[in-house]
Coordinates of C-alpha atoms and ligand atoms in Angstrom, one line a residue:
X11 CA -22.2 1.7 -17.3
X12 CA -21.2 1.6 -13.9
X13 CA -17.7 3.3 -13.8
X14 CA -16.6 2.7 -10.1
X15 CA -14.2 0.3 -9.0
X16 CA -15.0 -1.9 -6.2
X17 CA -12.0 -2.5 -4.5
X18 CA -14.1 -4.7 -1.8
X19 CA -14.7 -7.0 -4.8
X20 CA -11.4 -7.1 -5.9
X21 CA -9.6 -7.7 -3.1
X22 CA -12.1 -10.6 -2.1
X23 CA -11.1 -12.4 -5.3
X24 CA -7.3 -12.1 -4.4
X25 CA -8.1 -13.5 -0.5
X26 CA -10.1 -15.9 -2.2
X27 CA -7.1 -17.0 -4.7
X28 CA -4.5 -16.7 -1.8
X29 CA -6.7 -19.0 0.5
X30 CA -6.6 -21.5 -2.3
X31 CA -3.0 -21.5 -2.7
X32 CA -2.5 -21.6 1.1
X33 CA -4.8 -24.8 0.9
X34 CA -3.7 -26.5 -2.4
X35 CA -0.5 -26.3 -2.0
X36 CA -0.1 -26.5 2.2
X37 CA 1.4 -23.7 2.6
X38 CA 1.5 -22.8 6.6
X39 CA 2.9 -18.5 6.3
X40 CA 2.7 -16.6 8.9
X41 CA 3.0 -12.6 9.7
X42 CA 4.1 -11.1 12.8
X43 CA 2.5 -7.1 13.3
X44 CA 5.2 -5.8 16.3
X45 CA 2.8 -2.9 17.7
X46 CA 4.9 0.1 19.5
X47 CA 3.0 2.0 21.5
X48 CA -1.3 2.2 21.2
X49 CA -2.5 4.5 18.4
X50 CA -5.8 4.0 17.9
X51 CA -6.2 3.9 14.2
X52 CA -3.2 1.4 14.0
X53 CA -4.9 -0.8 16.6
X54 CA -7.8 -0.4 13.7
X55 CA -5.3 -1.6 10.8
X56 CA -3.6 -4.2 12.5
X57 CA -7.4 -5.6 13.4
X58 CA -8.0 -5.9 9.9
X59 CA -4.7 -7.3 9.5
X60 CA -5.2 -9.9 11.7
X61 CA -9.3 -10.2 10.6
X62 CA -7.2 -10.6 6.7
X63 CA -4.5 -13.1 7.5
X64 CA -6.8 -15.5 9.5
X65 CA -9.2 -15.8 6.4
X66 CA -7.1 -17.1 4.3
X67 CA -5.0 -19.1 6.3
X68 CA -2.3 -16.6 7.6
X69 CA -0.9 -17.1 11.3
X70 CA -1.2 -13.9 12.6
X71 CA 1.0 -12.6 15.6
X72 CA 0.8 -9.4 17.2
X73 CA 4.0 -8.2 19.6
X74 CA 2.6 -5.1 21.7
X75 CA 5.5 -3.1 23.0
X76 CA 5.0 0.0 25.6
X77 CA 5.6 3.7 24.5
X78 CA 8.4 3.8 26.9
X79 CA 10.8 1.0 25.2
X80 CA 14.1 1.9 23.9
X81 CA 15.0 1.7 20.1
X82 CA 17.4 -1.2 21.5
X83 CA 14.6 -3.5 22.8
X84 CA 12.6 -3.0 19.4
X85 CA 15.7 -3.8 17.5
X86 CA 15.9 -7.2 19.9
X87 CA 12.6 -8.2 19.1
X88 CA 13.1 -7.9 15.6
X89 CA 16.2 -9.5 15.5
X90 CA 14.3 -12.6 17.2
X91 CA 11.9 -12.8 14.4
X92 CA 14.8 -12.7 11.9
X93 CA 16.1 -15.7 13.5
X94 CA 12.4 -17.2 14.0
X95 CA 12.0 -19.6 11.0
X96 CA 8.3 -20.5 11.7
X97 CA 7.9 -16.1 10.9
X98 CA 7.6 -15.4 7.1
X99 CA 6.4 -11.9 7.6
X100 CA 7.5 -9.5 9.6
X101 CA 5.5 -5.2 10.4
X102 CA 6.3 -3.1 12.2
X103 CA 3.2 -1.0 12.2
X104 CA 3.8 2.6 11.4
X105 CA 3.7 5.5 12.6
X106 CA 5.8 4.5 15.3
X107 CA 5.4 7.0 18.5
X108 CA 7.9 10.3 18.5
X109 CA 11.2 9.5 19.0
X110 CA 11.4 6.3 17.1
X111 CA 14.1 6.3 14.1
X112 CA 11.8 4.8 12.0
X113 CA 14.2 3.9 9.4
X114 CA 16.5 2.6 11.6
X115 CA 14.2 0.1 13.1
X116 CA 12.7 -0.6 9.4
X117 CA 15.9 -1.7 7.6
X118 CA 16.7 -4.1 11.0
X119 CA 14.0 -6.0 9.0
X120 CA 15.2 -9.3 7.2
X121 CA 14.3 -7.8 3.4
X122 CA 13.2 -11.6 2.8
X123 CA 10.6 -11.1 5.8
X124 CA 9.8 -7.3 5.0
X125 CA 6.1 -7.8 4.0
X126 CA 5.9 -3.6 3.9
X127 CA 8.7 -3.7 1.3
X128 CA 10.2 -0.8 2.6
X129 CA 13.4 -1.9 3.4
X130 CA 16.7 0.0 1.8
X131 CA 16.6 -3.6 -0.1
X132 CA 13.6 -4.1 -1.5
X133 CA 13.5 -0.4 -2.4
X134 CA 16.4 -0.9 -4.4
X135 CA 15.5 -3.9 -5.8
X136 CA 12.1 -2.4 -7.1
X137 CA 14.1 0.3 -8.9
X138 CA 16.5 -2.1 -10.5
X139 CA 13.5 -4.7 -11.1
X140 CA 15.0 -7.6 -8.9
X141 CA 12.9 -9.8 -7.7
X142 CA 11.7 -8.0 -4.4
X143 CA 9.0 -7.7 -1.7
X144 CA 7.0 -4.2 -2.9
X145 CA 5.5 -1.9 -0.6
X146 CA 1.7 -3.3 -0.3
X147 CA -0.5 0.2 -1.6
X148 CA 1.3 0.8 -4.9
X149 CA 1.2 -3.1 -5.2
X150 CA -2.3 -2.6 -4.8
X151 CA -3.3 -0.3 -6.8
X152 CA -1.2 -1.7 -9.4
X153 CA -3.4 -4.8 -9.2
X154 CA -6.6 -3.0 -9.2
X155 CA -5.3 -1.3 -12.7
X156 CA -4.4 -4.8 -13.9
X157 CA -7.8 -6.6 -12.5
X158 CA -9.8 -3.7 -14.8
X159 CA -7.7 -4.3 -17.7
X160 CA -6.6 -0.2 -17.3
X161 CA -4.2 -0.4 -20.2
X162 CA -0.7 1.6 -19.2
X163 CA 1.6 0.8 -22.4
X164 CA 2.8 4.1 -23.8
X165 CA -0.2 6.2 -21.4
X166 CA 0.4 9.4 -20.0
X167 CA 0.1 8.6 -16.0
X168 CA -0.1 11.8 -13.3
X169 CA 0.6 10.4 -9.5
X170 CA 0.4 13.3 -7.5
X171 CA 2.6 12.7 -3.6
X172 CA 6.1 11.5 -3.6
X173 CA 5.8 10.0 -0.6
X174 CA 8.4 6.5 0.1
X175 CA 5.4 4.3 1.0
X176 CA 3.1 4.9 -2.4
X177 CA 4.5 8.0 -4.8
X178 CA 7.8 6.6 -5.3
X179 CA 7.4 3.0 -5.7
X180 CA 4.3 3.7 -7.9
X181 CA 7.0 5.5 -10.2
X182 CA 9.1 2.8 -10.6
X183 CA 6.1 -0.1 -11.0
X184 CA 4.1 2.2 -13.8
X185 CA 7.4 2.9 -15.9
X186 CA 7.8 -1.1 -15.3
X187 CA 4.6 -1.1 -17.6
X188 CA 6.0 1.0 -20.1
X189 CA 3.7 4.0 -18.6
X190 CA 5.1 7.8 -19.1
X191 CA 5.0 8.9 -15.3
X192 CA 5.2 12.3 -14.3
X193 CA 5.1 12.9 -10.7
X194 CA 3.7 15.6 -8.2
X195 CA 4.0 17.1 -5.0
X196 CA 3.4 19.9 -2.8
X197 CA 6.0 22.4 -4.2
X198 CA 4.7 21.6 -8.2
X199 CA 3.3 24.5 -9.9
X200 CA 0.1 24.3 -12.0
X201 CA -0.5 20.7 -11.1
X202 CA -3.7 21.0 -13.4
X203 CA -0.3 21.1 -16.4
X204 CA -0.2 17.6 -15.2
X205 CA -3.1 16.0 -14.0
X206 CA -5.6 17.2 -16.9
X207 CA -3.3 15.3 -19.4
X208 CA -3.1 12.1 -17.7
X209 CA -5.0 8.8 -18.6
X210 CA -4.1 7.5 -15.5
X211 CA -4.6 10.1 -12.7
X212 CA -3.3 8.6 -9.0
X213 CA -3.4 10.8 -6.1
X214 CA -2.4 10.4 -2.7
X215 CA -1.8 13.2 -0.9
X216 CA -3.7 13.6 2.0
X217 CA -5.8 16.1 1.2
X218 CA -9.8 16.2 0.9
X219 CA -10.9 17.7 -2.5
X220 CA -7.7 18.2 -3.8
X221 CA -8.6 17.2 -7.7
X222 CA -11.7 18.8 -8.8
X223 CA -13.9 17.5 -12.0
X224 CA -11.0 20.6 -14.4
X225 CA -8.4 18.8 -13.3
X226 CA -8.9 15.6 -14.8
X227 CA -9.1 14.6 -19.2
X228 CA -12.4 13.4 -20.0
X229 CA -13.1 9.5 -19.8
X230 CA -9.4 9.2 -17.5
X231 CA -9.4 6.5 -15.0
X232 CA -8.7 8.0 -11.6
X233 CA -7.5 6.3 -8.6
X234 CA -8.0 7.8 -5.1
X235 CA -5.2 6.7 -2.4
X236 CA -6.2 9.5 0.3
X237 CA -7.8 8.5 3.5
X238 CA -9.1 11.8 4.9
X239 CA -11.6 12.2 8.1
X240 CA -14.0 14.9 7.0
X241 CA -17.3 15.3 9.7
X242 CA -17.0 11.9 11.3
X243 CA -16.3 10.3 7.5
X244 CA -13.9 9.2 5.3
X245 CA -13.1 10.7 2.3
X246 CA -10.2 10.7 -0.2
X247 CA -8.1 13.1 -2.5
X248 CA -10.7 13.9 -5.4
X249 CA -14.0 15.1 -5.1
X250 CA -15.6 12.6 -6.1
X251 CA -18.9 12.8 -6.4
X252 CA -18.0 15.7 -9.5
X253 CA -15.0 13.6 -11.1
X254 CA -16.8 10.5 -11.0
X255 CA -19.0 12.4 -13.7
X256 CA -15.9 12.4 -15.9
X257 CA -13.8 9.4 -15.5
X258 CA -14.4 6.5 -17.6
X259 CA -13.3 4.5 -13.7
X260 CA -12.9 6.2 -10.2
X261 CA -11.9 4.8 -6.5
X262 CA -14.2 5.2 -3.8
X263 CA -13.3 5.6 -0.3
X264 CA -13.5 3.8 1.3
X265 CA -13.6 0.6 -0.6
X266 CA -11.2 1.5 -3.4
X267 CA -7.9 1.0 -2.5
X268 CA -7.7 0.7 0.7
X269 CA -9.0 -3.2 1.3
X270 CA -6.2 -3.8 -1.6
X271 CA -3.7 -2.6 0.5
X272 CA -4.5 -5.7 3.2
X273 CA -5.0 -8.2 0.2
X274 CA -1.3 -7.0 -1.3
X275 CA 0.2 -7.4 2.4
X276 CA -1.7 -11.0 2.7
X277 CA 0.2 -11.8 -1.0
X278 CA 3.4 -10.4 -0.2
X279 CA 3.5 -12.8 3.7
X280 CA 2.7 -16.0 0.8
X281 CA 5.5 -14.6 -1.1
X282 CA 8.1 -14.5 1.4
X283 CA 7.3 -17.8 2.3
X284 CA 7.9 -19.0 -1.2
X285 CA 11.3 -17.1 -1.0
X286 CA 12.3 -18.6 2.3
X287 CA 11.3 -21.8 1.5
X288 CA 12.6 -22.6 -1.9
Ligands
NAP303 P1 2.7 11.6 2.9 O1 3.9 10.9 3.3 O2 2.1 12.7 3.8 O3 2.9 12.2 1.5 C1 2.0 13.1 0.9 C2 2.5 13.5 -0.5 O4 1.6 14.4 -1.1 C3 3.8 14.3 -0.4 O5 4.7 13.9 -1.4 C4 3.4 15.8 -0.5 O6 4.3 16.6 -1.2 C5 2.2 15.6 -1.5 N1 1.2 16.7 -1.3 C6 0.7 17.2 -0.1 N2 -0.1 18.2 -0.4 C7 -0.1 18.4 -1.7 C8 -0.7 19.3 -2.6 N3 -1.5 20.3 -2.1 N4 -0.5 19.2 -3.9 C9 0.4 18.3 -4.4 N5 1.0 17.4 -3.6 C10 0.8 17.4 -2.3 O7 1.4 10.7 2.7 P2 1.3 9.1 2.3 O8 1.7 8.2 3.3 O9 1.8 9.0 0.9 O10 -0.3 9.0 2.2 C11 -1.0 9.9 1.3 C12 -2.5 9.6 1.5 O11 -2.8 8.3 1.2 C13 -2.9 9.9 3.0 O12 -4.3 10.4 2.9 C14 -2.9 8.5 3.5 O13 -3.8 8.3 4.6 C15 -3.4 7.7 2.4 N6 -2.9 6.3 2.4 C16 -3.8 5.3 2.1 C17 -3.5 4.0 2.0 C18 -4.5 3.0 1.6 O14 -4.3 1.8 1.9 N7 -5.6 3.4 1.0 C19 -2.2 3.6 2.3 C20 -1.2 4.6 2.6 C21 -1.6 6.0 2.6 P3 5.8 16.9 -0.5 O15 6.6 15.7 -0.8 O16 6.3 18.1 -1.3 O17 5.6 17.2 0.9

């Protein structure tokens, strides 16, 4: 049996489904990506962001703003897509270059337009399960668990990083589906304790190898978050060409959960639409 999961796949179907509704239902959302600054691997993401939203049926903006703009001028911009009612969704593209008060300029986001979901908000709103916009990887992999019919009722789950972005809201989605979470990071001790017990093993450190084939329970369904470059490659958290030995279903990467994370964003712009236009 063929035990990866093929997160290409997957998130085609949901693009596929979204495009419908945009269509169906004429739906016109739109997404603006303000870009501070040029990073090369952003400029990467926010391509496939744009590639994403235009395939289904998303207007796409991008707002490029130079390195040397004040906090003040970002905040403007924002504030003008706030007000904008033809904008549905609004990014600001992270990491933003040194200097930047990153959650400063985040929560200047209207939480009805914050597509990231990582607004003081929507975080909030997660943990007291409001209705809310959720950050787009743990939504993602949450819908790549639900799309393979992972059960999580009453299941011993192991996320290892804590980070805002994925760790944290993870947490609160997984003990939404009455999953026991336990949760590690880089000061944990034994994290074998943890992961070799877990049904559900989710990593996302940032760090290449970092769950070898004794970590993990016989027949456990992992799912890889890391994006590492190794030699000119990606790679993820677990080395997977061992674990995948061992789990009854694994993440590749790429093409695990990475292209969920743009299908989740693409979801969450529909959404806030929805919301704003109720
Ligand atoms: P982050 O903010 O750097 O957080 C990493 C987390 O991992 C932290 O909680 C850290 O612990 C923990 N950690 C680091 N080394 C560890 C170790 N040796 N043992 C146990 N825990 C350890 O990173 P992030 O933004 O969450 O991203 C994590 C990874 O996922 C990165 O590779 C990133 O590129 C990738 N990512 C992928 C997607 C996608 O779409 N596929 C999206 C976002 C991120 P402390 O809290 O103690 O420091």
């Amino acid at each position: 049996m063929n035990n990866i999961i093929d997160g290409v796949a997957a998130s085609l179907e949901l693009k596929k489904n979204i495009k419908k509704k945009i269509e169906k239902c004429g739906l016109t959302p739109s997404l603006a990506v303000i870009m501070v600054g040029d990073n090369k691997a952003s400029e990467i993401y926010v391509r496939n962001k744009k590639k994403a939203c235009e395939m289904v049926g998303i207007k796409f903006t991008k707002i490029d703003l130079p390195e040397t703009i004040s906090e003040e001028l970002v905040i403007n911009e924002i504030k003008r897509l706030n007000e904008d009612v033809s904008v549905n969704g609004i990014l600001v593209q992270l990491p933003l270059p040194n200097g930047f008060d990153e959650g400063k300029i985040i929560n200047e986001i209207s939480p009805l337009k914050d597509v990231d979901g990582l607004t003081y908000q929507n975080v909030g709103n997660l943990v007291l399960e409001n209705e809310c916009l959720v950050s787009c990887t743990p939504a993602g992999v949450m819908e790549l668990l639900r799309m393979y019919n992972v059960p999580l009722k009453g299941k011993d789950v192991c996320i290892v990083g804590r980070s805002n972005l994925v760790g944290k809201p993870l947490i609160q989605l997984l003990l939404q589906n009455d999953a026991t979470v336990s949760i590690c990071h880089s000061k944990s001790v034994n994290i074998k304790d943890y992961t070799k017990r877990a049904d559900v093993l989710i990593v996302a450190a940032g760090h290449p190898n970092l769950i070898t084939k004794d970590m993990v329970k016989d027949k456990a369904v992992v799912i890889d978050v890391g994006i590492n470059k190794e030699n000119d490659s990606l790679c993820g958290d677990v080395d997977f060409k061992e674990v995948s030995k061992k789990a009854s279903l694994i993440t590749p990467v790429p093409g695990g959960v990475g292209p969920m994370t743009v299908a989740s964003l693409l979801k969450n712009v529909v959404k806030a639409y929805e919301v704003q236009n109720r």
